[in-house]
Short mmCIF file of C-alpha atoms in Angstrom, two decimals:
data_model
loop_
_atom_site.label_atom_id
_atom_site.label_comp_id
_atom_site.label_asym_id
_atom_site.label_seq_id
_atom_site.Cartn_x
_atom_site.Cartn_y
_atom_site.Cartn_z
CA MET Q 1 0.00 0.00 0.00
CA ALA Q 2 1.32 3.45 -0.95
CA ILE Q 3 2.40 5.77 1.86
CA VAL Q 4 0.22 8.88 1.59
CA PRO Q 5 -0.14 12.06 3.69
CA TYR Q 6 -3.91 11.88 4.24
CA LYS Q 7 -4.90 8.28 4.95
CA GLU Q 8 -8.57 9.16 5.39
CA LYS Q 9 -8.81 10.34 1.77
CA SER Q 10 -9.25 8.18 -1.33
CA THR Q 11 -7.40 10.50 -3.72
CA SER Q 12 -4.16 9.39 -5.42
CA LYS Q 13 -0.74 9.87 -3.87
CA ARG Q 14 0.05 12.48 -6.52
CA GLU Q 15 -3.04 14.52 -5.60
CA GLN Q 16 -2.37 14.19 -1.87
CA VAL Q 17 1.28 15.22 -2.20
CA ALA Q 18 0.26 18.29 -4.22
CA GLU Q 19 -2.37 19.18 -1.59
CA MET Q 20 0.11 18.66 1.26
CA PHE Q 21 2.74 20.93 -0.27
CA ASP Q 22 0.13 23.56 -1.10
CA ASN Q 23 -0.88 23.48 2.58
CA ILE Q 24 2.63 23.78 4.05
CA SER Q 25 4.19 26.02 1.38
CA PRO Q 26 4.07 29.25 3.48
CA ARG Q 27 6.22 27.61 6.20
CA TYR Q 28 8.14 25.08 4.09
CA ASP Q 29 11.51 26.85 3.91
CA LEU Q 30 11.46 27.73 7.60
CA LEU Q 31 10.65 24.18 8.63
CA ASN Q 32 13.25 22.69 6.30
CA HIS Q 33 16.07 24.64 7.91
CA LEU Q 34 14.68 24.37 11.46
CA LEU Q 35 14.02 20.64 11.49
CA SER Q 36 17.40 19.80 9.92
CA GLY Q 37 19.35 22.28 12.04
CA GLY Q 38 20.35 23.96 8.78
CA ILE Q 39 22.29 20.93 7.58
CA ASP Q 40 20.02 20.65 4.52
CA ILE Q 41 21.90 23.69 3.14
CA TYR Q 42 25.21 21.80 3.41
CA TRP Q 43 23.66 18.73 1.77
CA ARG Q 44 22.51 20.74 -1.24
CA LYS Q 45 25.91 22.41 -1.61
CA LYS Q 46 27.74 19.07 -1.47
CA ALA Q 47 25.33 17.52 -3.96
CA ILE Q 48 25.76 20.32 -6.49
CA ARG Q 49 29.56 20.07 -6.18
CA GLN Q 50 29.28 16.52 -7.55
CA LEU Q 51 28.13 18.02 -10.86
CA LYS Q 52 31.10 20.36 -11.40
CA PRO Q 53 33.12 17.82 -13.45
CA PHE Q 54 30.17 17.53 -15.86
CA ALA Q 55 29.85 21.33 -16.37
CA PRO Q 56 26.14 21.17 -17.31
CA ARG Q 57 24.80 24.16 -19.26
CA THR Q 58 21.12 23.25 -18.96
CA LEU Q 59 19.54 21.70 -15.86
CA LEU Q 60 16.10 20.42 -14.93
CA ASP Q 61 15.23 20.50 -11.22
CA VAL Q 62 12.40 18.02 -10.68
CA ALA Q 63 10.08 18.51 -7.67
CA THR Q 64 11.74 21.90 -7.30
CA GLY Q 65 9.44 23.12 -4.51
CA THR Q 66 10.40 26.71 -3.71
CA GLY Q 67 13.57 26.39 -5.78
CA ASP Q 68 16.36 26.06 -3.18
CA PHE Q 69 18.16 23.32 -5.15
CA ALA Q 70 17.83 25.31 -8.37
CA LEU Q 71 19.34 28.33 -6.64
CA GLU Q 72 22.24 26.23 -5.36
CA ALA Q 73 22.82 24.98 -8.93
CA LEU Q 74 23.66 28.56 -9.98
CA ALA Q 75 27.12 27.80 -8.58
CA LEU Q 76 27.67 25.73 -11.76
CA LYS Q 77 27.17 28.88 -13.87
CA PRO Q 78 24.63 27.26 -16.23
CA GLU Q 79 22.82 28.98 -19.07
CA LYS Q 80 19.37 27.79 -18.00
CA ILE Q 81 17.68 25.99 -15.10
CA VAL Q 82 14.06 24.87 -15.26
CA GLY Q 83 12.31 23.88 -12.04
CA VAL Q 84 9.12 21.80 -12.21
CA ASP Q 85 6.67 20.92 -9.45
CA ILE Q 86 3.07 19.76 -9.05
CA SER Q 87 2.35 22.21 -6.22
CA GLU Q 88 1.29 25.66 -7.37
CA GLY Q 89 1.64 26.89 -3.80
CA MET Q 90 5.34 25.99 -3.73
CA LEU Q 91 5.91 27.35 -7.26
CA SER Q 92 4.31 30.68 -6.37
CA ILE Q 93 6.73 31.18 -3.48
CA GLY Q 94 9.61 29.99 -5.67
CA ARG Q 95 8.80 32.49 -8.42
CA GLU Q 96 8.75 35.35 -5.89
CA LYS Q 97 12.10 34.15 -4.56
CA MET Q 98 13.67 34.12 -8.04
CA GLN Q 99 12.38 37.61 -8.84
CA LYS Q 100 13.65 39.05 -5.54
CA ARG Q 101 17.09 37.58 -6.21
CA GLY Q 102 17.11 38.76 -9.82
CA VAL Q 103 17.65 35.30 -11.29
CA ASP Q 104 14.23 34.68 -12.86
CA ARG Q 105 15.74 34.94 -16.36
CA ILE Q 106 18.02 31.99 -15.61
CA ILE Q 107 15.70 29.95 -13.38
CA GLU Q 108 12.23 29.27 -14.80
CA MET Q 109 9.61 27.75 -12.49
CA ARG Q 110 7.02 25.60 -14.28
CA SER Q 111 4.14 23.35 -13.35
CA GLY Q 112 4.94 19.76 -14.25
CA ASP Q 113 4.46 16.13 -13.20
CA SER Q 114 7.59 14.09 -12.51
CA GLU Q 115 6.06 11.05 -14.21
CA GLY Q 116 5.13 12.96 -17.37
CA LEU Q 117 7.69 15.72 -17.74
CA PRO Q 118 6.63 18.34 -20.34
CA PHE Q 119 9.94 18.29 -22.21
CA ALA Q 120 11.42 16.68 -25.31
CA ASP Q 121 13.73 13.67 -25.21
CA ASN Q 122 17.42 14.40 -24.53
CA ASP Q 123 16.66 18.00 -23.49
CA PHE Q 124 18.95 18.61 -20.48
CA ASP Q 125 22.61 18.18 -19.62
CA ALA Q 126 21.68 17.36 -16.02
CA VAL Q 127 18.48 16.40 -14.23
CA ILE Q 128 18.45 16.94 -10.48
CA VAL Q 129 15.99 16.40 -7.63
CA SER Q 130 16.28 17.01 -3.89
CA PHE Q 131 13.98 15.36 -1.35
CA GLY Q 132 11.39 14.65 -4.02
CA VAL Q 133 11.70 11.14 -5.43
CA ARG Q 134 10.19 9.44 -2.38
CA ASN Q 135 7.01 11.43 -3.14
CA PHE Q 136 6.69 9.98 -6.65
CA GLU Q 137 3.56 7.90 -7.13
CA ASN Q 138 5.59 5.46 -9.22
CA LEU Q 139 9.33 5.72 -8.50
CA LEU Q 140 10.53 3.73 -11.51
CA LYS Q 141 8.26 5.60 -13.92
CA GLY Q 142 9.46 8.94 -12.59
CA LEU Q 143 13.13 7.95 -12.91
CA GLN Q 144 12.52 6.63 -16.43
CA ASP Q 145 11.06 9.98 -17.47
CA MET Q 146 14.05 11.77 -15.92
CA TYR Q 147 16.25 9.44 -17.98
CA ARG Q 148 14.26 10.26 -21.12
CA VAL Q 149 14.85 14.02 -20.87
CA THR Q 150 18.56 13.65 -19.99
CA ARG Q 151 20.81 14.00 -23.03
CA PRO Q 152 23.18 11.14 -23.92
CA GLY Q 153 26.29 11.56 -21.79
CA GLY Q 154 24.32 13.68 -19.32
CA VAL Q 155 23.95 13.08 -15.61
CA CYS Q 156 21.16 12.62 -13.10
CA LEU Q 157 21.62 13.57 -9.44
CA VAL Q 158 19.23 12.62 -6.65
CA LEU Q 159 19.47 13.97 -3.08
CA GLU Q 160 17.10 12.16 -0.75
CA PHE Q 161 16.56 11.20 2.87
CA SER Q 162 17.76 7.74 3.80
CA LYS Q 163 17.93 5.48 6.85
CA PRO Q 164 20.99 5.62 9.18
CA ARG Q 165 22.83 2.29 9.43
CA GLY Q 166 24.66 2.66 12.77
CA PHE Q 167 22.75 1.08 15.69
CA ILE Q 168 22.96 3.94 18.24
CA PHE Q 169 22.44 6.80 15.79
CA LYS Q 170 19.66 4.86 14.09
CA ARG Q 171 17.73 4.70 17.40
CA LEU Q 172 18.32 8.38 18.19
CA TYR Q 173 17.25 9.44 14.71
CA SER Q 174 14.16 7.22 14.88
CA PHE Q 175 13.07 8.91 18.12
CA TYR Q 176 13.63 12.37 16.65
CA SER Q 177 11.91 11.69 13.32
CA ASN Q 178 8.92 9.88 14.78
CA THR Q 179 8.35 12.03 17.88
CA ILE Q 180 10.01 15.46 17.84
CA LEU Q 181 9.81 16.23 14.10
CA PRO Q 182 6.04 15.61 13.71
CA LEU Q 183 5.30 17.66 16.84
CA ILE Q 184 7.27 20.71 15.66
CA GLY Q 185 5.99 20.28 12.11
CA ARG Q 186 2.35 20.25 13.22
CA MET Q 187 2.81 23.31 15.45
CA ILE Q 188 4.40 25.47 12.76
CA SER Q 189 2.83 24.21 9.52
CA LYS Q 190 -0.69 23.71 10.98
CA ASP Q 191 -0.94 20.55 8.86
CA GLN Q 192 -1.68 17.56 11.07
CA SER Q 193 -0.41 14.96 8.59
CA ALA Q 194 2.51 16.38 6.59
CA TYR Q 195 5.26 15.82 9.14
CA THR Q 196 3.96 12.40 10.11
CA TYR Q 197 4.03 11.45 6.43
CA LEU Q 198 7.69 12.54 6.17
CA PRO Q 199 9.22 9.85 8.46
CA GLU Q 200 6.78 7.25 7.15
CA SER Q 201 7.79 7.97 3.55
CA VAL Q 202 11.50 7.84 4.46
CA GLN Q 203 11.06 4.48 6.21
CA ALA Q 204 9.25 2.99 3.21
CA PHE Q 205 11.68 4.38 0.62
CA PRO Q 206 14.21 1.99 -1.02
CA ASP Q 207 17.47 3.73 -0.11
CA GLY Q 208 21.16 2.91 -0.62
CA PRO Q 209 21.81 -0.15 -2.81
CA ASP Q 210 18.08 -0.75 -3.18
CA PHE Q 211 17.65 2.68 -4.77
CA LEU Q 212 20.64 2.11 -7.05
CA ARG Q 213 18.94 -1.01 -8.39
CA VAL Q 214 15.83 0.99 -9.33
CA PHE Q 215 18.04 3.78 -10.70
CA GLU Q 216 19.84 1.29 -12.95
CA THR Q 217 16.56 -0.35 -14.02
CA ALA Q 218 15.50 3.10 -15.23
CA GLY Q 219 18.55 3.07 -17.52
CA PHE Q 220 21.27 4.98 -15.64
CA THR Q 221 24.82 3.65 -15.60
CA ASN Q 222 28.01 4.47 -13.66
CA THR Q 223 25.81 4.84 -10.61
CA LYS Q 224 27.20 6.04 -7.30
CA TRP Q 225 25.84 6.29 -3.72
CA ILE Q 226 27.24 8.87 -1.28
CA PRO Q 227 25.79 8.71 2.27
CA LEU Q 228 25.66 12.00 4.21
CA THR Q 229 25.66 12.71 7.97
CA PHE Q 230 25.58 9.13 9.31
CA GLY Q 231 23.22 8.13 6.49
CA ILE Q 232 20.37 10.56 7.25
CA ALA Q 233 20.53 11.63 3.61
CA SER Q 234 22.18 10.28 0.48
CA ILE Q 235 23.38 11.52 -2.90
CA TYR Q 236 22.86 9.26 -5.91
CA LEU Q 237 24.54 9.86 -9.27
CA GLY Q 238 23.93 8.16 -12.58
CA GLN Q 239 24.71 8.82 -16.25
CA LYS Q 240 22.90 8.28 -19.51
CA SER Q 241 25.12 6.43 -21.95
CA SER Q 242 26.41 8.43 -24.91
#
């Protein structure tokens, strides 16, 4: 059974995820940095550094949210970044953010579904996504569409939460993510389900070698897994053959 934010509803995971992010969008950036102690900023920076050897000129940021990963990708000095998301609430905040920073000519925020990306085949040098793939309704289908729009020789980078492996830290993190995180999330976001869904979705997600297997089934080669901060998050890299 799919892990969904609102278990009492019969709508699809895609619809529920869009509704959830619309609901929490006004507090999303604040909660991201607060609940991670700001370490999510470091994770994004480290992930983007993995792309420097590839020197991508055009990037697609899938499940872009309010555009933090797209903004970090400016460090690569690309010609164009397109961010896509299913939540209009998140995109609206992201567009305001790009305009305020004067980068809206480089970063374009568009409505789009990760499992049916509105782009031609082989369109981008790099396709990136941070903390979004576990929200896909169909993980393999979403990765296959990301593969489709990546040009031959291009690269795909995924930054996602994962499960710590060490026994002691695993127990500490489990207590935090299942008790403290939902409590703070509910208080600030006013959404009773969103920050209960987060640890549930992380627990159900195929991380580490299991994710690499799905990644490779989607077509990516030269895959790589880089655990971060005791395994709380992970970077995954894969290429599309030339």
